[in-house]
mmCIF file of C-alpha atoms and ligand atoms in Angstrom:
data_model
loop_
_atom_site.group_PDB
_atom_site.id
_atom_site.type_symbol
_atom_site.label_atom_id
_atom_site.label_comp_id
_atom_site.label_asym_id
_atom_site.label_seq_id
_atom_site.Cartn_x
_atom_site.Cartn_y
_atom_site.Cartn_z
ATOM 1 C CA UNK A 1 29.895 14.398 -8.554
ATOM 2 C CA UNK A 2 31.389 12.782 -5.482
ATOM 3 C CA UNK A 3 29.221 10.222 -3.785
ATOM 4 C CA UNK A 4 28.639 11.096 -0.125
ATOM 5 C CA UNK A 5 30.497 8.981 2.418
ATOM 6 C CA UNK A 6 27.979 6.738 4.177
ATOM 7 C CA UNK A 7 28.841 5.077 7.457
ATOM 8 C CA UNK A 8 27.646 2.264 9.702
ATOM 9 C CA UNK A 9 24.973 4.494 11.236
ATOM 10 C CA UNK A 10 23.385 4.906 7.808
ATOM 11 C CA UNK A 11 23.451 1.159 7.259
ATOM 12 C CA UNK A 12 21.952 0.464 10.690
ATOM 13 C CA UNK A 13 19.235 3.104 10.236
ATOM 14 C CA UNK A 14 18.275 1.711 6.830
ATOM 15 C CA UNK A 15 18.217 -1.848 8.136
ATOM 16 C CA UNK A 16 15.974 -0.826 11.044
ATOM 17 C CA UNK A 17 13.551 1.018 8.777
ATOM 18 C CA UNK A 18 13.245 -1.801 6.274
ATOM 19 C CA UNK A 19 13.000 -4.568 8.847
ATOM 20 C CA UNK A 20 10.435 -2.818 11.061
ATOM 21 C CA UNK A 21 8.092 -1.469 8.351
ATOM 22 C CA UNK A 22 4.929 -3.497 8.265
ATOM 23 C CA UNK A 23 1.493 -3.062 6.768
ATOM 24 C CA UNK A 24 -0.621 -1.406 9.448
ATOM 25 C CA UNK A 25 -4.387 -1.936 9.498
ATOM 26 C CA UNK A 26 -5.595 0.362 12.263
ATOM 27 C CA UNK A 27 -4.776 4.054 12.670
ATOM 28 C CA UNK A 28 -5.323 6.882 15.123
ATOM 29 C CA UNK A 29 -7.480 9.727 13.749
ATOM 30 C CA UNK A 30 -4.808 12.433 14.307
ATOM 31 C CA UNK A 31 -3.724 13.916 10.965
ATOM 32 C CA UNK A 32 -0.070 14.128 9.942
ATOM 33 C CA UNK A 33 1.069 17.793 10.016
ATOM 34 C CA UNK A 34 1.454 19.470 6.629
ATOM 35 C CA UNK A 35 5.245 20.025 7.019
ATOM 36 C CA UNK A 36 5.718 16.336 7.797
ATOM 37 C CA UNK A 37 3.641 15.395 4.730
ATOM 38 C CA UNK A 38 5.796 17.605 2.546
ATOM 39 C CA UNK A 39 8.978 16.139 4.008
ATOM 40 C CA UNK A 40 7.707 12.566 3.482
ATOM 41 C CA UNK A 41 6.659 13.066 -0.135
ATOM 42 C CA UNK A 42 9.725 15.158 -0.925
ATOM 43 C CA UNK A 43 12.089 12.494 0.406
ATOM 44 C CA UNK A 44 10.325 9.784 -1.622
ATOM 45 C CA UNK A 45 10.665 11.653 -4.902
ATOM 46 C CA UNK A 46 14.216 10.703 -6.026
ATOM 47 C CA UNK A 47 13.302 7.102 -6.888
ATOM 48 C CA UNK A 48 14.936 5.393 -9.877
ATOM 49 C CA UNK A 49 12.932 4.900 -13.087
ATOM 50 C CA UNK A 50 13.478 3.786 -16.673
ATOM 51 C CA UNK A 51 15.228 6.705 -18.459
ATOM 52 C CA UNK A 52 14.338 8.862 -15.434
ATOM 53 C CA UNK A 53 10.790 9.162 -16.752
ATOM 54 C CA UNK A 54 9.306 9.186 -13.200
ATOM 55 C CA UNK A 55 5.914 8.047 -14.461
ATOM 56 C CA UNK A 56 4.041 8.442 -11.159
ATOM 57 C CA UNK A 57 1.590 10.956 -9.849
ATOM 58 C CA UNK A 58 0.304 10.828 -6.294
ATOM 59 C CA UNK A 59 -2.945 12.329 -5.039
ATOM 60 C CA UNK A 60 -3.142 12.708 -1.267
ATOM 61 C CA UNK A 61 -6.651 12.776 0.128
ATOM 62 C CA UNK A 62 -7.611 13.913 3.647
ATOM 63 C CA UNK A 63 -10.560 15.366 5.579
ATOM 64 C CA UNK A 64 -14.036 15.602 4.052
ATOM 65 C CA UNK A 65 -12.880 14.258 0.678
ATOM 66 C CA UNK A 66 -11.391 11.205 2.377
ATOM 67 C CA UNK A 67 -14.697 10.574 4.177
ATOM 68 C CA UNK A 68 -16.693 10.996 0.949
ATOM 69 C CA UNK A 69 -14.525 8.539 -0.970
ATOM 70 C CA UNK A 70 -14.842 5.972 1.808
ATOM 71 C CA UNK A 71 -18.656 6.320 1.671
ATOM 72 C CA UNK A 72 -18.663 5.987 -2.118
ATOM 73 C CA UNK A 73 -16.503 2.851 -1.940
ATOM 74 C CA UNK A 74 -18.805 1.253 0.618
ATOM 75 C CA UNK A 75 -22.185 2.399 -0.786
ATOM 76 C CA UNK A 76 -21.506 2.031 -4.495
ATOM 77 C CA UNK A 77 -18.490 -0.183 -5.084
ATOM 78 C CA UNK A 78 -19.533 -2.848 -2.618
ATOM 79 C CA UNK A 79 -23.306 -2.497 -2.265
ATOM 80 C CA UNK A 80 -23.933 -2.015 -6.006
ATOM 81 C CA UNK A 81 -20.920 -3.974 -7.302
ATOM 82 C CA UNK A 82 -19.819 -0.950 -9.361
ATOM 83 C CA UNK A 83 -16.232 -1.842 -10.317
ATOM 84 C CA UNK A 84 -13.892 0.139 -12.549
ATOM 85 C CA UNK A 85 -10.476 -1.409 -12.122
ATOM 86 C CA UNK A 86 -7.835 0.093 -14.442
ATOM 87 C CA UNK A 87 -5.581 -2.973 -14.215
ATOM 88 C CA UNK A 88 -7.436 -6.291 -13.948
ATOM 89 C CA UNK A 89 -6.456 -8.499 -11.026
ATOM 90 C CA UNK A 90 -5.826 -11.700 -12.956
ATOM 91 C CA UNK A 91 -3.370 -13.496 -10.700
ATOM 92 C CA UNK A 92 -4.568 -16.859 -9.427
ATOM 93 C CA UNK A 93 -2.099 -17.808 -6.767
ATOM 94 C CA UNK A 94 -1.039 -21.446 -6.744
ATOM 95 C CA UNK A 95 1.508 -23.605 -4.952
ATOM 96 C CA UNK A 96 3.886 -21.730 -2.658
ATOM 97 C CA UNK A 97 2.311 -18.409 -3.653
ATOM 98 C CA UNK A 98 -1.137 -19.598 -2.581
ATOM 99 C CA UNK A 99 0.382 -20.929 0.652
ATOM 100 C CA UNK A 100 1.906 -17.520 1.452
ATOM 101 C CA UNK A 101 -1.403 -15.805 0.680
ATOM 102 C CA UNK A 102 -3.253 -18.155 3.015
ATOM 103 C CA UNK A 103 -0.568 -17.883 5.742
ATOM 104 C CA UNK A 104 -0.835 -14.106 5.987
ATOM 105 C CA UNK A 105 -4.651 -14.214 5.911
ATOM 106 C CA UNK A 106 -4.649 -16.768 8.758
ATOM 107 C CA UNK A 107 -2.267 -14.553 10.769
ATOM 108 C CA UNK A 108 -4.540 -11.553 10.273
ATOM 109 C CA UNK A 109 -7.839 -13.323 11.023
ATOM 110 C CA UNK A 110 -6.359 -15.021 14.095
ATOM 111 C CA UNK A 111 -5.202 -11.646 15.405
ATOM 112 C CA UNK A 112 -8.694 -10.249 14.784
ATOM 113 C CA UNK A 113 -10.305 -13.282 16.442
ATOM 114 C CA UNK A 114 -12.275 -14.145 13.289
ATOM 115 C CA UNK A 115 -13.007 -17.860 12.837
ATOM 116 C CA UNK A 116 -12.696 -19.608 9.458
ATOM 117 C CA UNK A 117 -16.467 -19.921 8.994
ATOM 118 C CA UNK A 118 -17.326 -16.450 10.335
ATOM 119 C CA UNK A 119 -18.441 -14.852 7.066
ATOM 120 C CA UNK A 120 -19.806 -11.758 8.753
ATOM 121 C CA UNK A 121 -16.548 -11.197 10.595
ATOM 122 C CA UNK A 122 -14.595 -11.549 7.359
ATOM 123 C CA UNK A 123 -16.886 -9.095 5.605
ATOM 124 C CA UNK A 124 -16.405 -6.608 8.453
ATOM 125 C CA UNK A 125 -12.621 -6.999 8.184
ATOM 126 C CA UNK A 126 -12.856 -6.501 4.423
ATOM 127 C CA UNK A 127 -14.922 -3.321 4.829
ATOM 128 C CA UNK A 128 -12.214 -1.891 7.107
ATOM 129 C CA UNK A 129 -10.118 -1.687 3.910
ATOM 130 C CA UNK A 130 -12.638 0.742 2.462
ATOM 131 C CA UNK A 131 -12.647 2.798 5.652
ATOM 132 C CA UNK A 132 -8.901 3.109 5.102
ATOM 133 C CA UNK A 133 -8.504 1.266 8.435
ATOM 134 C CA UNK A 134 -9.313 4.591 10.102
ATOM 135 C CA UNK A 135 -6.311 6.355 8.536
ATOM 136 C CA UNK A 136 -6.697 10.140 8.166
ATOM 137 C CA UNK A 137 -4.926 10.156 4.777
ATOM 138 C CA UNK A 138 -4.816 8.113 1.589
ATOM 139 C CA UNK A 139 -2.285 8.417 -1.233
ATOM 140 C CA UNK A 140 -3.725 7.307 -4.585
ATOM 141 C CA UNK A 141 -0.917 6.247 -6.926
ATOM 142 C CA UNK A 142 -1.472 6.920 -10.629
ATOM 143 C CA UNK A 143 0.528 6.548 -13.830
ATOM 144 C CA UNK A 144 -0.218 7.773 -17.395
ATOM 145 C CA UNK A 145 -2.377 5.485 -19.547
ATOM 146 C CA UNK A 146 0.433 4.745 -22.038
ATOM 147 C CA UNK A 147 2.471 3.020 -19.325
ATOM 148 C CA UNK A 148 3.083 -0.715 -19.269
ATOM 149 C CA UNK A 149 4.693 -3.212 -16.955
ATOM 150 C CA UNK A 150 8.121 -1.512 -16.975
ATOM 151 C CA UNK A 151 6.676 1.782 -15.862
ATOM 152 C CA UNK A 152 4.557 -0.042 -13.264
ATOM 153 C CA UNK A 153 7.871 -1.365 -11.856
ATOM 154 C CA UNK A 154 9.124 2.237 -11.640
ATOM 155 C CA UNK A 155 6.010 3.202 -9.738
ATOM 156 C CA UNK A 156 6.506 0.260 -7.369
ATOM 157 C CA UNK A 157 10.007 1.514 -6.556
ATOM 158 C CA UNK A 158 8.614 4.969 -5.889
ATOM 159 C CA UNK A 159 5.873 3.523 -3.684
ATOM 160 C CA UNK A 160 8.359 1.621 -1.528
ATOM 161 C CA UNK A 161 10.457 4.805 -1.199
ATOM 162 C CA UNK A 162 7.260 6.499 -0.098
ATOM 163 C CA UNK A 163 6.322 3.945 2.554
ATOM 164 C CA UNK A 164 9.869 3.866 3.941
ATOM 165 C CA UNK A 165 9.922 7.658 3.970
ATOM 166 C CA UNK A 166 6.635 7.607 5.916
ATOM 167 C CA UNK A 167 8.040 5.117 8.388
ATOM 168 C CA UNK A 168 11.228 7.190 8.797
ATOM 169 C CA UNK A 169 8.883 9.977 9.949
ATOM 170 C CA UNK A 170 7.015 7.656 12.352
ATOM 171 C CA UNK A 171 4.076 7.373 9.955
ATOM 172 C CA UNK A 172 2.640 3.905 9.281
ATOM 173 C CA UNK A 173 0.999 2.731 6.061
ATOM 174 C CA UNK A 174 -0.887 -0.019 4.250
ATOM 175 C CA UNK A 175 -0.713 -0.366 0.450
ATOM 176 C CA UNK A 176 -4.129 -1.518 -0.848
ATOM 177 C CA UNK A 177 -5.022 -2.985 -4.217
ATOM 178 C CA UNK A 178 -8.675 -2.818 -3.149
ATOM 179 C CA UNK A 179 -8.555 1.002 -3.296
ATOM 180 C CA UNK A 180 -8.158 0.753 -7.085
ATOM 181 C CA UNK A 181 -11.467 -1.066 -7.611
ATOM 182 C CA UNK A 182 -13.452 2.081 -8.329
ATOM 183 C CA UNK A 183 -10.937 4.159 -10.257
ATOM 184 C CA UNK A 184 -13.711 6.085 -12.061
ATOM 185 C CA UNK A 185 -15.089 7.446 -8.785
ATOM 186 C CA UNK A 186 -11.613 8.423 -7.573
ATOM 187 C CA UNK A 187 -10.947 10.277 -10.851
ATOM 188 C CA UNK A 188 -14.352 11.976 -10.715
ATOM 189 C CA UNK A 189 -14.061 13.101 -7.079
ATOM 190 C CA UNK A 190 -10.448 14.311 -7.485
ATOM 191 C CA UNK A 191 -10.930 15.928 -10.920
ATOM 192 C CA UNK A 192 -8.377 13.659 -12.618
ATOM 193 C CA UNK A 193 -8.472 13.013 -16.381
ATOM 194 C CA UNK A 194 -9.101 9.608 -17.918
ATOM 195 C CA UNK A 195 -5.509 9.611 -19.214
ATOM 196 C CA UNK A 196 -4.251 8.789 -15.693
ATOM 197 C CA UNK A 197 -4.675 5.235 -14.452
ATOM 198 C CA UNK A 198 -4.921 4.190 -10.826
ATOM 199 C CA UNK A 199 -2.623 1.412 -9.583
ATOM 200 C CA UNK A 200 -3.456 1.286 -5.865
ATOM 201 C CA UNK A 201 -3.929 3.375 -2.756
ATOM 202 C CA UNK A 202 -1.864 3.675 0.417
ATOM 203 C CA UNK A 203 -3.694 4.436 3.663
ATOM 204 C CA UNK A 204 -1.397 6.168 6.108
ATOM 205 C CA UNK A 205 -1.199 7.916 9.472
ATOM 206 C CA UNK A 206 -0.122 7.148 13.022
ATOM 207 C CA UNK A 207 -0.520 3.490 14.006
ATOM 208 C CA UNK A 208 -2.952 2.497 16.735
ATOM 209 C CA UNK A 209 -0.514 0.288 18.594
ATOM 210 C CA UNK A 210 -3.219 -1.123 20.876
ATOM 211 C CA UNK A 211 -4.753 -3.167 18.020
ATOM 212 C CA UNK A 212 -3.837 -6.865 17.717
ATOM 213 C CA UNK A 213 -3.958 -6.754 13.892
ATOM 214 C CA UNK A 214 -1.024 -4.349 14.008
ATOM 215 C CA UNK A 215 1.148 -6.888 15.787
ATOM 216 C CA UNK A 216 1.259 -9.528 13.069
ATOM 217 C CA UNK A 217 4.645 -10.190 11.510
ATOM 218 C CA UNK A 218 4.276 -11.985 8.169
ATOM 219 C CA UNK A 219 6.958 -14.497 7.162
ATOM 220 C CA UNK A 220 9.551 -13.364 4.654
ATOM 221 C CA UNK A 221 11.687 -15.449 2.316
ATOM 222 C CA UNK A 222 15.089 -16.497 3.609
ATOM 223 C CA UNK A 223 18.121 -15.130 1.795
ATOM 224 C CA UNK A 224 18.755 -18.576 0.277
ATOM 225 C CA UNK A 225 15.170 -18.817 -1.041
ATOM 226 C CA UNK A 226 15.146 -15.310 -2.499
ATOM 227 C CA UNK A 227 18.619 -14.942 -4.015
ATOM 228 C CA UNK A 228 20.939 -17.162 -6.045
ATOM 229 C CA UNK A 229 24.553 -16.008 -5.989
ATOM 230 C CA UNK A 230 26.367 -17.192 -9.093
ATOM 231 C CA UNK A 231 29.953 -17.066 -7.915
ATOM 232 C CA UNK A 232 32.811 -17.143 -10.377
ATOM 233 C CA UNK A 233 35.381 -18.747 -8.061
HETATM 234 C C1 FMN B 301 0.517 -3.468 -4.131
HETATM 235 C C2 FMN B 301 0.013 -4.010 -2.809
HETATM 236 C C3 FMN B 301 -1.357 -4.119 -2.606
HETATM 237 C C4 FMN B 301 -1.854 -4.564 -1.374
HETATM 238 N N1 FMN B 301 -3.216 -4.607 -1.177
HETATM 239 C C5 FMN B 301 -3.702 -4.870 0.070
HETATM 240 C C6 FMN B 301 -5.100 -4.721 0.338
HETATM 241 O O1 FMN B 301 -5.916 -4.398 -0.542
HETATM 242 N N2 FMN B 301 -5.525 -4.930 1.609
HETATM 243 C C7 FMN B 301 -4.660 -5.275 2.633
HETATM 244 O O2 FMN B 301 -5.096 -5.433 3.768
HETATM 245 N N3 FMN B 301 -3.318 -5.423 2.392
HETATM 246 C C8 FMN B 301 -2.826 -5.212 1.149
HETATM 247 N N4 FMN B 301 -1.472 -5.288 0.906
HETATM 248 C C9 FMN B 301 -0.545 -5.576 2.013
HETATM 249 C C10 FMN B 301 0.025 -6.990 1.931
HETATM 250 O O3 FMN B 301 -0.931 -7.907 2.405
HETATM 251 C C11 FMN B 301 1.308 -7.018 2.780
HETATM 252 O O4 FMN B 301 2.279 -6.187 2.184
HETATM 253 C C12 FMN B 301 1.864 -8.428 2.919
HETATM 254 O O5 FMN B 301 0.984 -9.262 3.615
HETATM 255 C C13 FMN B 301 3.218 -8.419 3.628
HETATM 256 O O6 FMN B 301 3.108 -7.767 4.874
HETATM 257 P P1 FMN B 301 3.988 -6.514 5.273
HETATM 258 O O7 FMN B 301 3.622 -5.376 4.338
HETATM 259 O O8 FMN B 301 3.601 -6.221 6.694
HETATM 260 O O9 FMN B 301 5.430 -6.900 5.107
HETATM 261 C C14 FMN B 301 -0.955 -4.929 -0.336
HETATM 262 C C15 FMN B 301 0.432 -4.844 -0.575
HETATM 263 C C16 FMN B 301 0.900 -4.395 -1.785
HETATM 264 C C17 FMN B 301 2.405 -4.288 -1.997
#
């Protein structure tokens, strides 16, 4: 097979997509048309994976089902503390990792006008997660229960394909670990077997550009901090 000839336009388009994608935390209610959804998810499909196993399965939720899940998350997961997380969140960020976590939280709360000691404000911001930030659609990302960390890496590559594919169609997104906290309810409501495990959800739709929280630009590592080139010469 001959590889297709790519040119500078392809490079520039890719660069623009990657550099302008951001997590969006406020959406317009308008749904994404079905043909666009199919184009987005179709374009994301050819992601690389160990031995081409493609160990992902995506469930896209919209409409009444989306509203019901949001209510369940808020009324049961939060109010009753009913957690069923398939993959425990064990990371305790320290050092530079903790600093980055705090930096992005400060950016977000400043944009929202929430003070450090405003517990109610923080709780409201947290609950927005479970309202999918107003997004009309959520993609729940699953993998089979026999999968381990290698397959989870495959799924991560697929998920980034997916979010870039969304953005290439003008559709914004926010990946959310928090949407995996009640995996049992998601499986029950969507009729999914216990042999599929939920990694996270991605809220998506058209960005509400009037919202200040959608204007934050988190810091990224410099090339020198992220990559070590081991040159031979
Ligand atoms: C797997 C994953 C889970 C995430 N979970 C959440 C979440 O639960 N809530 C949230 O607001 N953002 C969540 N984020 C978004 C990150 O905070 C965001 O990617 C990071 O701050 C960098 O910002 P950027 O996506 O705009 O580059 C998550 C991101 C990833 C990749």
